[in-house]
mmCIF file of C-alpha atoms in Angstrom:
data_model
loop_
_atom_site.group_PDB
_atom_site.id
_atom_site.type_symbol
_atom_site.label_atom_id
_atom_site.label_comp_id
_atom_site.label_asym_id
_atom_site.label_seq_id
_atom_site.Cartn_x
_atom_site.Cartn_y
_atom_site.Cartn_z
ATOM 1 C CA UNK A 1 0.000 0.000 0.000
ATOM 2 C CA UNK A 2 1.177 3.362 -0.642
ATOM 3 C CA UNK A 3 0.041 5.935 1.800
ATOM 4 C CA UNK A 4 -0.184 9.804 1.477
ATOM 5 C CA UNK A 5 -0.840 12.916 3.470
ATOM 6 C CA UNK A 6 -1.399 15.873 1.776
ATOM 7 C CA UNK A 7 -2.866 19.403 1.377
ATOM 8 C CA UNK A 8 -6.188 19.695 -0.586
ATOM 9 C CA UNK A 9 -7.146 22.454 -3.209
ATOM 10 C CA UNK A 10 -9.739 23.144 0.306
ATOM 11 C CA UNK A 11 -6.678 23.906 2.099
ATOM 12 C CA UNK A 12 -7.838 20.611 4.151
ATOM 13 C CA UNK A 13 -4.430 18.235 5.245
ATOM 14 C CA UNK A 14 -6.293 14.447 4.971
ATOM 15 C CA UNK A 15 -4.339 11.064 3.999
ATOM 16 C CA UNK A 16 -5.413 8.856 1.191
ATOM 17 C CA UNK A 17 -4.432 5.605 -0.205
ATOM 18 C CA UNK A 18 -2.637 6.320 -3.409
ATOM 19 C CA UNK A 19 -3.905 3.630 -6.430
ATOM 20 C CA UNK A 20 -3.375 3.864 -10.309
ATOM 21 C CA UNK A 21 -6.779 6.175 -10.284
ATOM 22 C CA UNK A 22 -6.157 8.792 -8.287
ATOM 23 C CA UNK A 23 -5.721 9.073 -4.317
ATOM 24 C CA UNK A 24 -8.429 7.769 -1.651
ATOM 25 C CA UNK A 25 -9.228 9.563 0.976
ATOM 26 C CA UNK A 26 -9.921 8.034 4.316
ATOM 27 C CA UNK A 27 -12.817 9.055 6.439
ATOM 28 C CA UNK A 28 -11.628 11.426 8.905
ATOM 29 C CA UNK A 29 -7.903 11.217 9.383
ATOM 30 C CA UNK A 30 -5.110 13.943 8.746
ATOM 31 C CA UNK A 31 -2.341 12.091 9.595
ATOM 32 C CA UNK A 32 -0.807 8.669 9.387
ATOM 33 C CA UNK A 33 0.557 8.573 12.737
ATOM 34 C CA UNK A 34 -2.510 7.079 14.334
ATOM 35 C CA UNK A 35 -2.350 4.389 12.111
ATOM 36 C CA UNK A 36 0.788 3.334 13.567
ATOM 37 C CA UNK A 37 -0.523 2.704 17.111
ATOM 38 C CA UNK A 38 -2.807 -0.459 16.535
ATOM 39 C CA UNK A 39 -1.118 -2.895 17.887
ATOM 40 C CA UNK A 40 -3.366 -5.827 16.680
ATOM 41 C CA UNK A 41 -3.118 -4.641 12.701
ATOM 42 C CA UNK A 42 -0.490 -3.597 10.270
ATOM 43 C CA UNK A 43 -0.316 -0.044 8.404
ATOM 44 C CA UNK A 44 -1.915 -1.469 5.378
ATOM 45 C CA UNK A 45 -4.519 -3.065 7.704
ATOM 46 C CA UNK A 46 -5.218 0.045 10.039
ATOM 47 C CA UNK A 47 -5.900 2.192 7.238
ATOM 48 C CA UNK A 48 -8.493 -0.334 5.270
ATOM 49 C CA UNK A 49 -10.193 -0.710 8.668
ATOM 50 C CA UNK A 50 -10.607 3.118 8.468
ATOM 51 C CA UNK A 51 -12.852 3.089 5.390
ATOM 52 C CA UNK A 52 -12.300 5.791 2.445
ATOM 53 C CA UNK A 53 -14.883 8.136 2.440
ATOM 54 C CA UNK A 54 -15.576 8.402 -1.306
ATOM 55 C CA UNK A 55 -13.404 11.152 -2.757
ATOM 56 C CA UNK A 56 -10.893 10.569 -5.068
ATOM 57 C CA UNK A 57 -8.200 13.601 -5.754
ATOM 58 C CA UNK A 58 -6.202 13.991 -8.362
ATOM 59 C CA UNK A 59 -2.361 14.069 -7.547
ATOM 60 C CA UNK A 60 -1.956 17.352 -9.482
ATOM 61 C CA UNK A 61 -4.380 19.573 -7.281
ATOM 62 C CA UNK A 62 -2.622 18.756 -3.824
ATOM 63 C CA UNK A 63 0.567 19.142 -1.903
ATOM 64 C CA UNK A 64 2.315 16.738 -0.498
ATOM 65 C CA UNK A 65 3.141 17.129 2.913
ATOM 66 C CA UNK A 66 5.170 14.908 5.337
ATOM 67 C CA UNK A 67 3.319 11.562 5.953
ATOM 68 C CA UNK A 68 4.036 12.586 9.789
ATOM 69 C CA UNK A 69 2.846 15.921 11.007
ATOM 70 C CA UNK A 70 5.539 15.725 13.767
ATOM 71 C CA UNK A 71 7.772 12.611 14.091
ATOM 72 C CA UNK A 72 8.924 11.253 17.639
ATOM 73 C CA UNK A 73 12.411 11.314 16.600
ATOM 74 C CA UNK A 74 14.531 12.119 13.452
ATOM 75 C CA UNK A 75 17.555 10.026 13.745
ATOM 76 C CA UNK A 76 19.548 10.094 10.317
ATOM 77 C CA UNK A 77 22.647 7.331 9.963
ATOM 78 C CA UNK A 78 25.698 7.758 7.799
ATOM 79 C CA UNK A 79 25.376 3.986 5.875
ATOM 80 C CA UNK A 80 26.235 4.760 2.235
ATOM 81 C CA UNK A 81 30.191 3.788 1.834
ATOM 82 C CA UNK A 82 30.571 6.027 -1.025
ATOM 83 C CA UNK A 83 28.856 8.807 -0.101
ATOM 84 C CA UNK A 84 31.634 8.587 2.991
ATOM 85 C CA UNK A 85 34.712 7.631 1.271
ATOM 86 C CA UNK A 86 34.155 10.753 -0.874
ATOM 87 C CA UNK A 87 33.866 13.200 2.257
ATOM 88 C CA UNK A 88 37.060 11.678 3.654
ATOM 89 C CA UNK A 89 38.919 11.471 0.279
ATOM 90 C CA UNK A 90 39.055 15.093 0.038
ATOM 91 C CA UNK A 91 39.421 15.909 3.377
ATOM 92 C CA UNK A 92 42.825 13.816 3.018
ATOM 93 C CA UNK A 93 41.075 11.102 5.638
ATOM 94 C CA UNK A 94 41.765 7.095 5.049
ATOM 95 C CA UNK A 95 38.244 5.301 5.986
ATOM 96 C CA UNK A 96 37.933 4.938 9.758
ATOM 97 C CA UNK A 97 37.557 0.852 10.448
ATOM 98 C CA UNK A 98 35.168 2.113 13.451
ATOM 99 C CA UNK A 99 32.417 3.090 10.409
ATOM 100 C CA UNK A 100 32.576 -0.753 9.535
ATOM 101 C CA UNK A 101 31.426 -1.689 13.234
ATOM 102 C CA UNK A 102 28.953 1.188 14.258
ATOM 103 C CA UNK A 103 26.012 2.577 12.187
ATOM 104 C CA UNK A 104 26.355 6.258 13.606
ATOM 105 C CA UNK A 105 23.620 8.459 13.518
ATOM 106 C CA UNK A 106 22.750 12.276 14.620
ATOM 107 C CA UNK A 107 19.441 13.654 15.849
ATOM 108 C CA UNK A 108 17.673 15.751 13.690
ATOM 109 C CA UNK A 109 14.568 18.000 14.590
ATOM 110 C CA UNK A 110 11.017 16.532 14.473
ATOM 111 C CA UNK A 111 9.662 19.928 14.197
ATOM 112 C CA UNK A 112 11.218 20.614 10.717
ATOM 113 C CA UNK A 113 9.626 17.711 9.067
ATOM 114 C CA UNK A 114 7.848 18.543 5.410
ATOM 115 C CA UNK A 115 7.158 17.455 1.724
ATOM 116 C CA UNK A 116 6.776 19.291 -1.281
ATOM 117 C CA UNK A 117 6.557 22.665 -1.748
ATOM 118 C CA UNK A 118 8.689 25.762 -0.436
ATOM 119 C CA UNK A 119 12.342 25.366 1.183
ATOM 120 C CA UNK A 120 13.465 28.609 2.707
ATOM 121 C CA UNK A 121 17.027 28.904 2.829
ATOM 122 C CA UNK A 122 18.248 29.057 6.451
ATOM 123 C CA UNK A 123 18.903 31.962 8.308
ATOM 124 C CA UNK A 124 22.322 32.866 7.519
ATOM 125 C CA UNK A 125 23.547 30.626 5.388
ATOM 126 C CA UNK A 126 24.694 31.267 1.590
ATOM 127 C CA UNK A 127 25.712 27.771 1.059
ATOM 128 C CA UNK A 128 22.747 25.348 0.746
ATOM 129 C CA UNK A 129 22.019 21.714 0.119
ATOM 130 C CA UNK A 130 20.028 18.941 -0.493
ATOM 131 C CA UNK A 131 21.001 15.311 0.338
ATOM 132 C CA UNK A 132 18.782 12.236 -1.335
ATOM 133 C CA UNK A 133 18.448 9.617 1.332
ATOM 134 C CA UNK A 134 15.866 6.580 2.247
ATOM 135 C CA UNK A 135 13.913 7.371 5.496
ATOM 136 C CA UNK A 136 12.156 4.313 6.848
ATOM 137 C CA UNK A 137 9.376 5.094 9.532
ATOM 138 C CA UNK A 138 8.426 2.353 12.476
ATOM 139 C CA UNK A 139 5.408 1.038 13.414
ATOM 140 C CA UNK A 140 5.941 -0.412 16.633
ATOM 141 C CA UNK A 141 7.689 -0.145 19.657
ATOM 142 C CA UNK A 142 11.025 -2.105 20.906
ATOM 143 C CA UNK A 143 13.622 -1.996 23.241
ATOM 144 C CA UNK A 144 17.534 -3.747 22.565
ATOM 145 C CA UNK A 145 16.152 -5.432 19.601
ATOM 146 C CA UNK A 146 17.797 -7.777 16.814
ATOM 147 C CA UNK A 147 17.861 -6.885 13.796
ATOM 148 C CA UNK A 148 15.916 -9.541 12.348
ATOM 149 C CA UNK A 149 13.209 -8.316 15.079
ATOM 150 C CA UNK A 150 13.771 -4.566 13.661
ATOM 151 C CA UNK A 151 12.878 -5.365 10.201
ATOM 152 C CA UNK A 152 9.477 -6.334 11.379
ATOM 153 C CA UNK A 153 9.201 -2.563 13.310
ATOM 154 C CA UNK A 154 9.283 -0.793 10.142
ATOM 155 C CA UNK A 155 5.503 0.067 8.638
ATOM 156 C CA UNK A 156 6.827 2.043 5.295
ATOM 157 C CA UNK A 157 9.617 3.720 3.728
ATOM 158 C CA UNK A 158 9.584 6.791 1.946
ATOM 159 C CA UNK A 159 12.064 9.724 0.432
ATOM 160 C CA UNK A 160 14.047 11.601 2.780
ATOM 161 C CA UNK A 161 15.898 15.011 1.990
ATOM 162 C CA UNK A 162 18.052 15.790 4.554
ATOM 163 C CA UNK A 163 18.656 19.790 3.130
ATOM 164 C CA UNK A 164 21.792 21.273 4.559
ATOM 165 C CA UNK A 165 23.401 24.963 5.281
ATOM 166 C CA UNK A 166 26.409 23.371 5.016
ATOM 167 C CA UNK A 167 28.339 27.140 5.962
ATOM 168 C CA UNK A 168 26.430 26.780 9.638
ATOM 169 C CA UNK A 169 26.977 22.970 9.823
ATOM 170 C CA UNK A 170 30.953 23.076 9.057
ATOM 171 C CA UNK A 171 31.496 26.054 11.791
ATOM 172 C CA UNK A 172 29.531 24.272 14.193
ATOM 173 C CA UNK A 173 31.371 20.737 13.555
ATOM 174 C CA UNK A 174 34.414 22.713 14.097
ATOM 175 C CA UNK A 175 33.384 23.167 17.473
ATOM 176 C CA UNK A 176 33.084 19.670 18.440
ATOM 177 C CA UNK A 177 29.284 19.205 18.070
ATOM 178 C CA UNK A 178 26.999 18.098 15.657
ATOM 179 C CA UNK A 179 25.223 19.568 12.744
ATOM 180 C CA UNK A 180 22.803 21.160 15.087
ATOM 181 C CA UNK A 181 21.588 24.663 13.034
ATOM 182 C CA UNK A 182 23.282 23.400 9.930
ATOM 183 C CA UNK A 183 20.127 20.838 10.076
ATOM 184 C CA UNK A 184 17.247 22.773 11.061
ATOM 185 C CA UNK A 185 15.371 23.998 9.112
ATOM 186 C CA UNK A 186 13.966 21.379 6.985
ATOM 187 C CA UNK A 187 13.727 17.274 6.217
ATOM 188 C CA UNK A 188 11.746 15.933 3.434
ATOM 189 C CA UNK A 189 10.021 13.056 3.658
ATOM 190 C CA UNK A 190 7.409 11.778 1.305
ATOM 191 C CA UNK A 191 5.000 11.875 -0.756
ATOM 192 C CA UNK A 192 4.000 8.142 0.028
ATOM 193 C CA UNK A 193 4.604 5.924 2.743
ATOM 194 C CA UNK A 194 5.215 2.649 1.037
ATOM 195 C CA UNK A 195 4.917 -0.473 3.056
ATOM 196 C CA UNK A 196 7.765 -3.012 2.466
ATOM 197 C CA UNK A 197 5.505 -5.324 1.115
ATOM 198 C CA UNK A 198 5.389 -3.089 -2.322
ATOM 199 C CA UNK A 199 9.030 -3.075 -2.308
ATOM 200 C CA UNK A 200 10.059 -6.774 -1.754
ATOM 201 C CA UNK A 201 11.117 -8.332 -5.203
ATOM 202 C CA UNK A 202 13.559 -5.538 -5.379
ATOM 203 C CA UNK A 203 15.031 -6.673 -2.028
ATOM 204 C CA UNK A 204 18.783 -7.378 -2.308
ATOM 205 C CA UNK A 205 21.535 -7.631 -0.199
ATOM 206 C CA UNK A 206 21.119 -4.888 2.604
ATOM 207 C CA UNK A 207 18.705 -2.730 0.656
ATOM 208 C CA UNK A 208 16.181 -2.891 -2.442
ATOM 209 C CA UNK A 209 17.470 -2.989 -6.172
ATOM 210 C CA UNK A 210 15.748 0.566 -6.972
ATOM 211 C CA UNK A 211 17.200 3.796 -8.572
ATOM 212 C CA UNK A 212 17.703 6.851 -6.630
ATOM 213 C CA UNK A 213 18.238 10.194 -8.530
ATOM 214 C CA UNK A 214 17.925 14.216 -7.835
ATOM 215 C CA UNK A 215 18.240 16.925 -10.304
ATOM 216 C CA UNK A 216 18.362 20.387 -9.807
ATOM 217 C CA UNK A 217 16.598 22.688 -12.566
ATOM 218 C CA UNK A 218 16.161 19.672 -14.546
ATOM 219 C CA UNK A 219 19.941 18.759 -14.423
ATOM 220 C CA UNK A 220 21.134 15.195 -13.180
ATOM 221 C CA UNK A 221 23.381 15.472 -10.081
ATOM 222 C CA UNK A 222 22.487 12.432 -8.214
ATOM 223 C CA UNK A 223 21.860 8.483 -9.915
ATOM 224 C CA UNK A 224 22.561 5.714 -7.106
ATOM 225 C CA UNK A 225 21.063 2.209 -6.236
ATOM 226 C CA UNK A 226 19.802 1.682 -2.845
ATOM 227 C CA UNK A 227 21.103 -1.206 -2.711
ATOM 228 C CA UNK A 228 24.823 0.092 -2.581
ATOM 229 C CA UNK A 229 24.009 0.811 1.283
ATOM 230 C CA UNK A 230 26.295 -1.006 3.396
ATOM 231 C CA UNK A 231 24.001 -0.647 6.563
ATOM 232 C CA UNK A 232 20.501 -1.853 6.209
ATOM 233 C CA UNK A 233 17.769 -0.602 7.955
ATOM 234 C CA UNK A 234 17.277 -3.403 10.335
ATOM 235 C CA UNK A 235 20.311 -2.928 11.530
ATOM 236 C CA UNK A 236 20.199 0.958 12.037
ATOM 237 C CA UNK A 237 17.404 0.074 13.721
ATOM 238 C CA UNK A 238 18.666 -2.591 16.233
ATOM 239 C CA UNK A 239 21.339 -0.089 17.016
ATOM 240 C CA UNK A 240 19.351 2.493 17.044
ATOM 241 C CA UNK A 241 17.025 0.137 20.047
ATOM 242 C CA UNK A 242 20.312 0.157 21.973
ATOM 243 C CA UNK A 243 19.540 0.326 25.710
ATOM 244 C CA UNK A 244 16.620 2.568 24.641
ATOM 245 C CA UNK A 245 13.319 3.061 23.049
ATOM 246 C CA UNK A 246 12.271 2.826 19.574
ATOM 247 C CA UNK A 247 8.653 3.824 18.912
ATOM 248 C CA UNK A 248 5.863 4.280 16.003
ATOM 249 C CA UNK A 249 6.263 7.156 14.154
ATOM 250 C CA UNK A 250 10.055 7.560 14.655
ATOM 251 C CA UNK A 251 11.734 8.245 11.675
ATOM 252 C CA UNK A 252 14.975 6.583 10.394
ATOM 253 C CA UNK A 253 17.182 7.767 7.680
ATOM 254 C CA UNK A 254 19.069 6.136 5.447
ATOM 255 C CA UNK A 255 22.008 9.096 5.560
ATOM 256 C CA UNK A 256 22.883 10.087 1.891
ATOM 257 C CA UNK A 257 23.585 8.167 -1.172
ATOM 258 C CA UNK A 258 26.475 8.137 -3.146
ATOM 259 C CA UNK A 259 26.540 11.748 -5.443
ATOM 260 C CA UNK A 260 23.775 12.438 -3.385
ATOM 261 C CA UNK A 261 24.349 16.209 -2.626
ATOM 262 C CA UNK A 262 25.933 19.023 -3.772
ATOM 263 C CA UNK A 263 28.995 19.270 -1.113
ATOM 264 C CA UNK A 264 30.090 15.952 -2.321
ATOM 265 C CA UNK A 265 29.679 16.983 -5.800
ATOM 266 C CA UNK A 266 31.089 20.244 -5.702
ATOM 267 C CA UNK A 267 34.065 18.816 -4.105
ATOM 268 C CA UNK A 268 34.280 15.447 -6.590
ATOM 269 C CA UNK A 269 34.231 17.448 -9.159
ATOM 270 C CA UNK A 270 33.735 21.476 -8.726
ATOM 271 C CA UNK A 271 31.581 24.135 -7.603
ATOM 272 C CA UNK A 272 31.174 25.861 -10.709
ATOM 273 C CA UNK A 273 29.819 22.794 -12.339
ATOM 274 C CA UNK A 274 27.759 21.774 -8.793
ATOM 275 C CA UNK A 275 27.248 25.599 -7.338
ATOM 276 C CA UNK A 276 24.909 25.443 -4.111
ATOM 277 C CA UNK A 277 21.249 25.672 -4.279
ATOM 278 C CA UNK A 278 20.109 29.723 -4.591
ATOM 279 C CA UNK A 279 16.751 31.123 -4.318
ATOM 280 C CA UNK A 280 14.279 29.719 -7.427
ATOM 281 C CA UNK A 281 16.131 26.502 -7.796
ATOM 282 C CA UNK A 282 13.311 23.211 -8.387
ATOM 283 C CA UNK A 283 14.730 20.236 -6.602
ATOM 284 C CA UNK A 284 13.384 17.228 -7.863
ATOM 285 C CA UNK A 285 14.025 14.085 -5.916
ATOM 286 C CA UNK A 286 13.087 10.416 -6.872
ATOM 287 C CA UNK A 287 13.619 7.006 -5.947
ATOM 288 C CA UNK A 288 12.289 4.428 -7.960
ATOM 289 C CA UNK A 289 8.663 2.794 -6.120
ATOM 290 C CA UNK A 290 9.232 5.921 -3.495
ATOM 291 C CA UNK A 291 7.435 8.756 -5.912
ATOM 292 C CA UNK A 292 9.202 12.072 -6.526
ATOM 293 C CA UNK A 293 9.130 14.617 -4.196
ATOM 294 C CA UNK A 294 9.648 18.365 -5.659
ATOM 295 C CA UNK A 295 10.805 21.743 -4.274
ATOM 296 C CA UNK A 296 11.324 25.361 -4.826
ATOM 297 C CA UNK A 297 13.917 27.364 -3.030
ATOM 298 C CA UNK A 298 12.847 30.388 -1.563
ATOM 299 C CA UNK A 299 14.458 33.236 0.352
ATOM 300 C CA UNK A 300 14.951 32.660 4.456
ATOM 301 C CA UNK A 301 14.737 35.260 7.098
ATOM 302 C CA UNK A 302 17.226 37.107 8.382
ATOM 303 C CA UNK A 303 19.439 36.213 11.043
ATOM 304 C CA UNK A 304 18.985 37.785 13.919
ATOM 305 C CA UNK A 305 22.028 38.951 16.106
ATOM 306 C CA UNK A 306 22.889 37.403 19.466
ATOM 307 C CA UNK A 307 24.966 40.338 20.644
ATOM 308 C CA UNK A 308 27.201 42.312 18.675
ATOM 309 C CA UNK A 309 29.836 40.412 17.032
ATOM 310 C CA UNK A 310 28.198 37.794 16.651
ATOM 311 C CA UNK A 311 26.827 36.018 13.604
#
């Protein structure tokens, strides 16, 4: 089943099974999250039990919004060997064996999650990114699980893009913390929620067999396989489970792909043939089963001065 949540040409957020006609509406829901918590059915199963009330939209007339309003968690791994061997390779960095044994991860903010539609540019930042990733979202809860137990806690996966100020993120890694601003103002996820079911004759190795690409204003910069990931999801997951909580709704991404985003890019290649994203750039990311999930970058506000001296 593919699931949706969008924005109607009513300005009305409802979610709707998405079939070869159109998409479905269910009676009375606008937002998947409550799907997640029945414990006694799967996502496919929740949502028939819910009924459709009759309408059927057209995917042109509606925006596609984040299948959860506001996830639990956002935690975003780092499993795609080539997207890491690049970042090291030009920072003059060998691989560190330590990447082999743990799937590392970073918070990212629940509050910032969205679809389609407008990406402001952060607050200060003149150096902006996108990054194509998987994002898998759970549908149960557990606690120091295996990974073959994991696999069976995730309800549907779906495009995540992880957009970057990469000019905020390096000064603050500098610092000896994480990402933090350089990762807050937006993560895509969408436009479906596809349950693994849909996706499992393309299963291979530690992912699915299935194309990911992004262009920007219609130009290829990303084509990848999920299937090149070296960590699977089960296994971010179980790690993820580690003397801890996992619970419906949490969100797990994939980290990016290999050419998935313009600082990898520039720096493969060069920023004159990759510049960073500037206001009016379309972003058009796809992975093949996932949908494509589209946006326009817009102008941010301001920053606004701590104390003088200060960015």
């Amino acid at each position: 089943m593919k699931l949706t949540r969008i924005r109607t040409a009513a300005e009305t957020v409802r979610v709707g099974i998405v079939e070869s006609d159109g998409i479905h509406l269910l009676n009375d829901l606008d937002d998947i999250a409550p799907l997640l918590n029945d414990p006694e059915r799967s996502l496919a199963e929740a949502a028939l039990a819910r009924g459709t009330s009759g309408e059927v939209l057209n995917p042109a007339d509606v925006q596609y919004l984040s299948p959860i309003a506001t996830p639990p968690t956002v935690r975003d791994f780092y499993a795609f060997e080539q997207h890491v061997r690049a970042g090291r390779k030009w920072r003059g960095l060998d691989m560190d064996p330590d990447w082999y044994r743990i799937p590392v991860f970073y918070f990212s903010n629940p509050y910032a999650a969205t679809g389609s539609g407008d990406i402001p540019i952060p607050p200060g930042s003149t150096k902006f990114d996108f990054e194509l990733e998987v994002g898998a979202v759970l549908g149960g809860y557990g606690r120091d699980v295996t990974p073959e137990q994991a696999e069976g806690l995730i309800a549907g996966f779906c495009i995540l893009n992880d957009w970057s100020a990469r000019d905020l993120q390096k000064r603050e890694m500098t610092l000896s913390m994480g990402p933090v601003k350089g990762k807050d103002t937006a993560t895509g996820l969408g436009p479906w929620l596809v349950t693994p079911d849909e996706l499992a004759a393309f299963k291979e190795g530690t992912g699915y067999r299935l194309a990911m690409r992004c262009e920007v204003n219609g130009q290829k910069y990303t084509e990848a396989v999920w299937s090149d990931v070296y960590w699977s999801f089960a296994e971010m997951i179980s790690y993820a489970s580690r003397g801890t909580e996992v619970r419906p709704g949490d969100v797990i991404g994939s980290g990016t792909c290999g050419t998935g985003c313009i600082n990898e890019l520039s720096q493969t290649h060069s920023p004159e043939q990759f510049p960073f994203l500037r206001e009016g750039d379309i972003v058009t990311a796809s992975i093949e089963g996932l949908g494509v999930l589209e946006n326009r970058i817009v102008a941010g506000a301001p920053a606004i001065p701590l104390r003088e001296g200060t960015i």
